[in-house]
CSV table of C-alpha atoms and ligand atoms in Angstrom, one decimal:
chain,number,residue,atom,x,y,z
A,1,MET,CA,89.6,62.8,-17.3
A,2,ARG,CA,88.6,61.0,-14.1
A,3,ASN,CA,89.0,62.7,-10.7
A,4,TYR,CA,90.2,61.2,-7.5
A,5,ASN,CA,86.9,61.1,-5.7
A,6,PHE,CA,87.3,61.2,-1.9
A,7,SER,CA,83.5,61.2,-1.3
A,8,ALA,CA,82.2,59.3,1.7
A,9,GLY,CA,79.6,57.7,-0.4
A,10,PRO,CA,78.6,57.0,-3.1
A,11,SER,CA,82.3,56.6,-3.8
A,12,MET,CA,84.8,55.5,-6.4
A,13,LEU,CA,84.6,52.2,-8.1
A,14,PRO,CA,87.5,50.3,-9.7
A,15,LEU,CA,88.0,51.6,-13.3
A,16,GLU,CA,88.3,48.1,-14.6
A,17,VAL,CA,84.8,47.3,-13.2
A,18,LEU,CA,83.3,50.5,-14.8
A,19,GLU,CA,84.8,49.6,-18.1
A,20,ASP,CA,83.6,46.1,-17.9
A,21,VAL,CA,80.1,47.4,-17.1
A,22,GLN,CA,80.3,49.8,-20.0
A,23,ARG,CA,81.3,47.0,-22.4
A,24,GLU,CA,78.3,44.9,-21.3
A,25,LEU,CA,75.8,47.8,-21.0
A,26,LEU,CA,74.0,47.2,-24.3
A,27,ASP,CA,74.4,43.4,-24.5
A,28,TYR,CA,75.0,41.4,-21.4
A,29,GLY,CA,76.7,38.1,-22.2
A,30,GLY,CA,74.9,37.6,-25.5
A,31,THR,CA,71.4,38.1,-24.1
A,32,GLY,CA,70.9,41.1,-26.4
A,33,MET,CA,69.9,43.3,-23.5
A,34,SER,CA,71.3,45.2,-20.6
A,35,VAL,CA,71.1,43.8,-17.0
A,36,THR,CA,68.8,46.8,-16.2
A,37,GLU,CA,66.3,45.5,-18.8
A,38,MET,CA,66.2,41.8,-18.1
A,39,SER,CA,63.8,39.8,-16.0
A,40,HIS,CA,65.0,39.0,-12.5
A,41,ARG,CA,63.6,35.5,-13.1
A,42,SER,CA,65.9,35.0,-16.2
A,43,LYS,CA,68.7,32.4,-16.1
A,44,ALA,CA,71.2,35.2,-16.7
A,45,TYR,CA,70.1,37.3,-13.7
A,46,GLU,CA,69.8,34.3,-11.5
A,47,ALA,CA,73.4,33.5,-12.2
A,48,ILE,CA,74.5,37.0,-11.4
A,49,ASN,CA,72.5,36.9,-8.1
A,50,ALA,CA,74.0,33.5,-7.2
A,51,GLU,CA,77.5,34.5,-8.0
A,52,ALA,CA,77.3,37.7,-6.0
A,53,GLU,CA,76.3,35.7,-3.0
A,54,SER,CA,78.9,33.0,-3.4
A,55,LEU,CA,81.7,35.5,-4.0
A,56,LEU,CA,80.7,37.4,-0.9
A,57,ARG,CA,80.6,34.2,1.2
A,58,GLU,CA,84.0,33.2,-0.1
A,59,LEU,CA,85.7,36.7,0.4
A,60,MET,CA,84.2,37.3,3.8
A,61,GLY,CA,84.5,33.7,5.0
A,62,ILE,CA,80.8,33.5,5.8
A,63,PRO,CA,80.1,30.0,7.2
A,64,ASP,CA,77.1,27.8,6.2
A,65,GLY,CA,75.2,28.7,9.4
A,66,TYR,CA,74.7,32.2,8.1
A,67,ASP,CA,72.2,33.5,5.4
A,68,VAL,CA,73.1,36.3,3.0
A,69,ILE,CA,70.5,38.5,1.4
A,70,PHE,CA,70.6,41.5,-1.0
A,71,VAL,CA,67.8,43.9,-0.1
A,72,GLN,CA,66.7,47.5,-0.7
A,73,GLY,CA,66.3,50.5,1.6
A,74,GLY,CA,69.9,51.2,2.5
A,75,ALA,CA,71.5,50.7,5.9
A,76,SER,CA,69.0,53.2,7.2
A,77,LEU,CA,66.1,50.7,6.7
A,78,GLN,CA,68.1,48.1,8.6
A,79,PHE,CA,68.1,50.5,11.6
A,80,GLU,CA,64.4,49.4,11.9
A,81,ALA,CA,64.7,46.0,10.4
A,82,VAL,CA,67.1,45.0,13.2
A,83,PRO,CA,64.7,45.5,16.1
A,84,LEU,CA,61.7,44.3,14.1
A,85,ASN,CA,63.5,41.0,13.2
A,86,LEU,CA,65.3,40.4,16.5
A,87,CYS,CA,63.1,41.6,19.3
A,88,VAL,CA,61.6,38.8,21.3
A,89,LYS,CA,62.4,40.1,24.7
A,90,LYS,CA,62.0,43.6,23.3
A,91,ALA,CA,65.2,44.9,24.9
A,92,ALA,CA,68.6,45.7,23.3
A,93,ASP,CA,71.7,47.7,24.1
A,94,TYR,CA,73.2,50.3,21.7
A,95,VAL,CA,76.7,51.8,21.5
A,96,VAL,CA,76.5,55.3,20.2
A,97,THR,CA,79.7,56.3,18.5
A,98,GLY,CA,78.5,58.8,16.0
A,99,ASN,CA,75.7,59.9,13.7
A,100,PHE,CA,74.6,56.6,12.2
A,101,SER,CA,74.7,54.6,15.4
A,102,GLY,CA,72.7,57.4,17.0
A,103,LYS,CA,70.1,57.1,14.3
A,104,ALA,CA,70.0,53.3,14.7
A,105,PHE,CA,69.4,53.8,18.4
A,106,LYS,CA,66.7,56.4,17.9
A,107,GLU,CA,64.7,54.2,15.4
A,108,ALA,CA,65.0,51.1,17.7
A,109,GLN,CA,63.5,52.9,20.6
A,110,LYS,CA,60.1,52.6,19.0
A,111,TYR,CA,60.3,48.8,19.3
A,112,GLY,CA,61.2,48.2,22.9
A,113,ASP,CA,63.4,48.9,25.9
A,114,MET,CA,66.5,50.2,24.3
A,115,VAL,CA,69.4,51.4,26.3
A,116,CYS,CA,72.5,53.4,25.3
A,117,ALA,CA,75.1,51.2,27.0
A,118,ALA,CA,78.0,53.5,26.1
A,119,THR,CA,78.8,56.5,24.0
A,120,SER,CA,81.8,58.6,23.0
A,121,LYS,CA,79.7,61.8,22.7
A,122,ASP,CA,81.6,63.3,25.6
A,123,LYS,CA,84.6,63.9,23.3
A,124,ASN,CA,82.7,64.6,20.1
A,125,PHE,CA,82.9,61.0,19.0
A,126,THR,CA,86.6,61.0,18.6
A,127,TYR,CA,87.2,57.6,20.1
A,128,ILE,CA,85.7,54.1,20.5
A,129,PRO,CA,84.7,53.1,24.0
A,130,ARG,CA,86.4,50.1,25.6
A,131,LEU,CA,83.6,47.6,26.2
A,132,ASP,CA,83.3,44.1,27.7
A,133,LYS,CA,80.6,41.8,28.8
A,134,SER,CA,79.9,43.9,31.9
A,135,SER,CA,79.1,46.9,29.7
A,136,PHE,CA,75.9,45.3,28.6
A,137,ARG,CA,72.7,44.1,30.3
A,138,GLU,CA,72.0,40.3,30.5
A,139,GLY,CA,69.1,38.6,28.9
A,140,ILE,CA,68.6,41.1,26.1
A,141,ASP,CA,67.9,40.5,22.4
A,142,TYR,CA,71.1,41.9,21.0
A,143,VAL,CA,73.9,44.6,21.2
A,144,HIS,CA,74.2,47.0,18.3
A,145,ILE,CA,77.4,48.7,17.2
A,146,CYS,CA,78.6,50.7,14.1
A,147,HIS,CA,82.0,49.2,13.2
A,148,ASN,CA,83.3,52.2,11.2
A,149,ASN,CA,82.0,55.7,11.8
A,150,THR,CA,82.0,57.3,8.4
A,151,ILE,CA,81.5,60.8,9.6
A,152,PHE,CA,83.8,61.0,12.6
A,153,GLY,CA,86.5,58.8,11.2
A,154,THR,CA,86.7,56.2,14.0
A,155,ARG,CA,86.7,52.4,13.8
A,156,TYR,CA,86.6,49.6,16.4
A,157,ASP,CA,90.1,48.2,16.7
A,158,TYR,CA,88.6,45.2,18.5
A,159,ILE,CA,85.3,43.4,18.6
A,160,PRO,CA,83.4,43.8,21.9
A,161,ASP,CA,82.7,40.5,23.8
A,162,THR,CA,78.9,40.4,24.4
A,163,GLY,CA,78.9,36.8,25.8
A,164,ASP,CA,75.8,34.9,24.6
A,165,THR,CA,74.0,38.1,23.4
A,166,PRO,CA,74.2,38.4,19.6
A,167,LEU,CA,76.3,41.3,18.3
A,168,VAL,CA,74.8,43.3,15.5
A,169,ALA,CA,77.0,45.6,13.4
A,170,ASP,CA,76.5,48.2,10.8
A,171,ILE,CA,79.6,47.7,8.5
A,172,SER,CA,78.4,50.0,5.7
A,173,SER,CA,81.8,51.8,5.5
A,174,SER,CA,84.1,49.0,6.4
A,175,ILE,CA,82.8,45.9,4.6
A,176,LEU,CA,85.6,44.1,2.8
A,177,SER,CA,88.1,46.7,3.8
A,178,GLN,CA,89.7,44.4,6.4
A,179,GLU,CA,89.3,40.9,7.7
A,180,LEU,CA,86.4,40.4,10.0
A,181,ASP,CA,85.5,37.1,11.8
A,182,VAL,CA,81.8,36.8,10.9
A,183,THR,CA,81.3,34.2,13.6
A,184,GLU,CA,81.8,37.0,16.2
A,185,PHE,CA,78.5,38.5,15.0
A,186,GLY,CA,74.9,37.6,15.0
A,187,VAL,CA,74.0,40.0,12.2
A,188,LEU,CA,76.1,42.3,9.9
A,189,TYR,CA,74.6,44.8,7.4
A,190,ALA,CA,76.0,47.2,4.9
A,191,GLY,CA,74.8,49.5,2.2
A,192,ALA,CA,76.8,48.9,-1.0
A,193,GLN,CA,77.7,52.5,-2.0
A,194,LYS,CA,80.9,52.8,0.1
A,195,ASN,CA,83.0,49.7,-0.7
A,196,LEU,CA,80.9,47.5,-2.8
A,197,GLY,CA,79.1,49.2,-5.7
A,198,PRO,CA,76.3,51.5,-6.5
A,199,ALA,CA,73.7,52.6,-4.0
A,200,GLY,CA,70.4,50.7,-4.1
A,201,VAL,CA,71.5,47.4,-2.7
A,202,THR,CA,72.1,46.5,1.0
A,203,ILE,CA,73.7,43.3,2.2
A,204,VAL,CA,72.5,41.6,5.3
A,205,ILE,CA,74.3,38.6,6.8
A,206,VAL,CA,72.2,36.8,9.5
A,207,ARG,CA,73.1,33.9,11.7
A,208,ARG,CA,70.4,31.3,10.9
A,209,ASP,CA,69.0,30.9,14.4
A,210,LEU,CA,68.3,34.6,14.4
A,211,ALA,CA,66.6,34.7,11.0
A,212,ASP,CA,63.1,33.8,11.9
A,213,ARG,CA,62.1,35.5,15.1
A,214,ALA,CA,60.5,38.6,13.6
A,215,ASP,CA,57.8,40.5,15.3
A,216,PRO,CA,54.4,39.5,13.8
A,217,LEU,CA,53.8,43.1,12.8
A,218,CYS,CA,57.1,43.3,11.0
A,219,PRO,CA,56.4,44.2,7.3
A,220,THR,CA,56.9,41.3,4.9
A,221,MET,CA,59.5,43.4,3.0
A,222,ILE,CA,61.5,44.1,6.1
A,223,LYS,CA,61.5,40.6,7.4
A,224,TRP,CA,64.8,38.9,6.6
A,225,ALA,CA,63.2,35.5,6.4
A,226,THR,CA,61.1,36.6,3.4
A,227,GLN,CA,64.2,37.3,1.3
A,228,ILE,CA,66.2,34.4,2.7
A,229,ALA,CA,63.4,32.0,1.5
A,230,GLU,CA,63.5,33.5,-1.9
A,231,HIS,CA,67.3,34.0,-2.3
A,232,SER,CA,66.8,37.7,-2.4
A,233,LEU,CA,64.3,37.4,-5.3
A,234,TYR,CA,61.0,37.8,-3.4
A,235,ASN,CA,60.2,40.9,-5.4
A,236,THR,CA,62.0,42.8,-8.1
A,237,PRO,CA,65.6,43.3,-6.8
A,238,PRO,CA,68.0,46.2,-7.4
A,239,ALA,CA,69.4,44.1,-10.2
A,240,PHE,CA,71.8,46.5,-11.8
A,241,SER,CA,73.4,47.4,-8.4
A,242,THR,CA,73.8,43.7,-7.5
A,243,TYR,CA,75.3,43.1,-10.9
A,244,VAL,CA,78.0,45.8,-10.3
A,245,VAL,CA,78.6,44.5,-6.8
A,246,MET,CA,79.2,41.1,-8.3
A,247,LYS,CA,81.8,42.7,-10.6
A,248,VAL,CA,83.5,44.5,-7.7
A,249,LEU,CA,83.6,41.2,-5.8
A,250,ARG,CA,85.2,39.4,-8.8
A,251,HIS,CA,87.7,42.3,-9.0
A,252,LEU,CA,88.5,42.0,-5.3
A,253,LYS,CA,89.0,38.2,-5.6
A,254,LYS,CA,91.3,38.7,-8.6
A,255,ASN,CA,93.4,41.2,-6.6
A,256,GLY,CA,94.1,39.0,-3.7
A,257,GLY,CA,90.9,39.2,-1.6
A,258,VAL,CA,90.3,40.9,1.7
A,259,LYS,CA,93.7,40.2,3.2
A,260,ALA,CA,95.6,41.9,0.4
A,261,MET,CA,93.0,44.7,0.4
A,262,GLN,CA,93.5,45.3,4.1
A,263,LYS,CA,97.2,45.5,3.5
A,264,ARG,CA,96.8,48.2,0.8
A,265,ASN,CA,94.2,50.1,3.0
A,266,GLU,CA,96.6,50.1,5.9
A,267,GLU,CA,99.4,51.4,3.7
A,268,LYS,CA,97.2,54.2,2.3
A,269,ALA,CA,95.9,55.2,5.8
A,270,LYS,CA,99.3,55.1,7.4
A,271,LEU,CA,100.7,57.4,4.7
A,272,LEU,CA,98.0,60.0,5.3
A,273,TYR,CA,97.9,59.8,9.1
A,274,ASP,CA,101.7,59.9,9.3
A,275,PHE,CA,101.8,63.0,7.1
A,276,ILE,CA,99.1,64.7,9.2
A,277,ASP,CA,100.7,63.7,12.5
A,278,ASN,CA,104.1,65.1,11.4
A,279,SER,CA,102.6,68.3,10.2
A,280,ASP,CA,102.0,71.4,12.4
A,281,TYR,CA,99.5,72.7,10.0
A,282,TYR,CA,97.0,69.8,9.6
A,283,THR,CA,95.4,67.9,12.5
A,284,ASN,CA,93.2,64.8,13.0
A,285,ALA,CA,91.4,64.8,16.3
A,286,VAL,CA,90.8,61.0,16.6
A,287,GLU,CA,92.4,58.9,19.3
A,288,LYS,CA,95.1,56.9,17.5
A,289,ARG,CA,94.0,53.4,18.1
A,290,SER,CA,90.4,54.3,17.1
A,291,ARG,CA,91.3,55.8,13.8
A,292,SER,CA,89.4,54.7,10.7
A,293,LEU,CA,91.1,53.0,7.8
A,294,MET,CA,88.5,54.4,5.5
A,295,ASN,CA,87.5,57.9,6.5
A,296,VAL,CA,90.2,60.5,7.5
A,297,PRO,CA,88.9,63.8,8.8
A,298,PHE,CA,91.4,66.6,9.2
A,299,VAL,CA,91.5,70.4,9.6
A,300,THR,CA,93.8,73.3,8.9
A,301,PRO,CA,94.2,76.0,11.6
A,302,SER,CA,91.3,78.0,10.2
A,303,GLU,CA,87.8,77.5,8.8
A,304,ASP,CA,88.6,80.0,6.1
A,305,ALA,CA,91.6,78.0,5.0
A,306,ASP,CA,89.6,74.8,5.1
A,307,ALA,CA,87.1,76.2,2.7
A,308,ARG,CA,89.8,77.3,0.3
A,309,PHE,CA,91.5,73.9,0.6
A,310,VAL,CA,88.4,72.1,-0.6
A,311,THR,CA,87.9,74.4,-3.6
A,312,ALA,CA,91.6,74.4,-4.6
A,313,ALA,CA,91.8,70.6,-4.2
A,314,ALA,CA,88.8,70.1,-6.4
A,315,SER,CA,90.4,72.2,-9.2
A,316,ASN,CA,93.3,69.9,-9.0
A,317,GLY,CA,91.2,66.8,-9.6
A,318,LEU,CA,90.9,65.8,-5.9
A,319,VAL,CA,87.2,66.1,-5.3
A,320,ALA,CA,84.6,65.7,-2.5
A,321,LEU,CA,87.0,66.5,0.3
A,322,LYS,CA,84.6,68.7,2.3
A,323,GLY,CA,84.0,67.3,5.8
A,324,HIS,CA,80.6,66.4,7.0
A,325,ARG,CA,78.6,69.3,8.4
A,326,LEU,CA,78.7,67.8,11.9
A,327,VAL,CA,82.6,67.8,11.9
A,328,GLY,CA,83.6,70.6,9.5
A,329,GLY,CA,87.0,70.8,7.9
A,330,MET,CA,87.9,68.1,5.4
A,331,ARG,CA,87.4,64.3,5.2
A,332,ALA,CA,89.3,62.1,2.8
A,333,SER,CA,87.4,58.8,2.3
A,334,ILE,CA,89.9,56.3,1.0
A,335,TYR,CA,87.8,53.3,0.4
A,336,ASN,CA,89.0,50.1,-1.4
A,337,ALA,CA,88.8,51.6,-4.8
A,338,MET,CA,90.9,54.6,-4.0
A,339,PRO,CA,94.4,53.9,-5.4
A,340,LEU,CA,97.6,54.5,-3.4
A,341,GLU,CA,98.4,57.0,-6.2
A,342,GLY,CA,95.3,59.1,-5.2
A,343,VAL,CA,96.5,59.3,-1.5
A,344,LYS,CA,100.0,60.3,-2.7
A,345,LYS,CA,98.5,63.0,-4.9
A,346,LEU,CA,96.4,64.3,-2.0
A,347,ILE,CA,99.5,64.5,0.3
A,348,GLU,CA,101.4,66.4,-2.4
A,349,PHE,CA,98.5,68.8,-2.7
A,350,MET,CA,98.4,69.2,1.1
A,351,LYS,CA,102.1,70.1,1.2
A,352,LYS,CA,101.7,72.6,-1.6
A,353,PHE,CA,98.6,74.2,0.1
A,354,GLU,CA,100.4,74.5,3.4
A,355,LYS,CA,103.4,76.2,1.8
A,356,GLU,CA,101.1,78.7,0.1
A,357,ASN,CA,98.8,79.4,3.0
A,358,LYS,CA,100.9,79.2,6.2
B,1,LIG,C1,76.4,55.6,4.7
B,1,LIG,C2,76.1,54.9,6.0
B,1,LIG,C3,74.8,54.7,6.4
B,1,LIG,C4,73.6,55.1,5.6
B,1,LIG,O1,73.4,54.4,4.5
B,1,LIG,P1,72.1,54.5,3.6
B,1,LIG,O2,72.4,53.5,2.5
B,1,LIG,O3,72.2,56.0,3.1
B,1,LIG,O4,70.9,54.2,4.4
B,1,LIG,C5,74.6,54.0,7.6
B,1,LIG,N1,75.7,53.6,8.3
B,1,LIG,C6,76.9,53.8,8.0
B,1,LIG,C7,78.1,53.4,8.8
B,1,LIG,C8,77.2,54.5,6.8
B,1,LIG,O5,78.5,54.8,6.4
């Protein structure tokens, strides 16, 4: 029996996709082999690679003036790829709203004059700062934000205006969960394992005028222009992961695309937040307008009850609810593939646990 998996990542995938992959595991489309076994130069794989890109372009509304690449190394490698690819003036501003944006800022400091323009550390990252053009320096290479903060459960409810300075965003835990206007960004990047597919492939979306200004010392494999020129096939790609991503994108398209997905995600999140807000047993510390659609941290009145909650939930088929060690308590990650039914089951369990433990 399958569990409802509330893990922050890797996370649930749509059952239909897994079954499809299972069916094709031994013989993909009459090739007599699995996608994991085939040459990345084969016609079959080239078609998968091309379809993954075109579906992503269609679903996100990525205009022609942007390149899309599928690379390795996770979002974490992009923390360094960003400064190495974009630093001409060797200066950028970072907004630190949690663990991953903090890591991105730390890595970037090796490559230039990086400034933390704003942070929500003063309130343990429970809100998103209000920023405008005056929050940032002029004449810098870029501004970096993390759109959804997976660990602290916050999300930008607006996109900061950075004027002529390109905005770079880590969208690892929010990609395709809601509509985003790609033209507001210079660069977007996301690891696949939250909303898109298996770990191992990372998506980078780059405005074309920013794609070829890498530092001469930037490693070939980290330089975006390398993979752009080769349609993500410069070296052996994470083919199986990209293939599953393509299936997830097909599934999303079939189910109404990003707009319909956003509506479902808003419904799921509202159900859970409303329940928590109306409870005098559970709390979520995040400022309301900054709340994440994808990651919902919450606590009971005691650490002891939190620990028991996680264990008891797991024996009821609601797994991976333990909060990140930086926050404690619980965290329900309700990514695209988490059905409404899973959230309803979680709330039922929360009610029962409260009754038995209050
Ligand atoms: C998970 C996550 C990362 C780290 O991704 P890796 O693929 O493990 O490098 C970075 N940023 C955000 C917002 C994440 O959710």
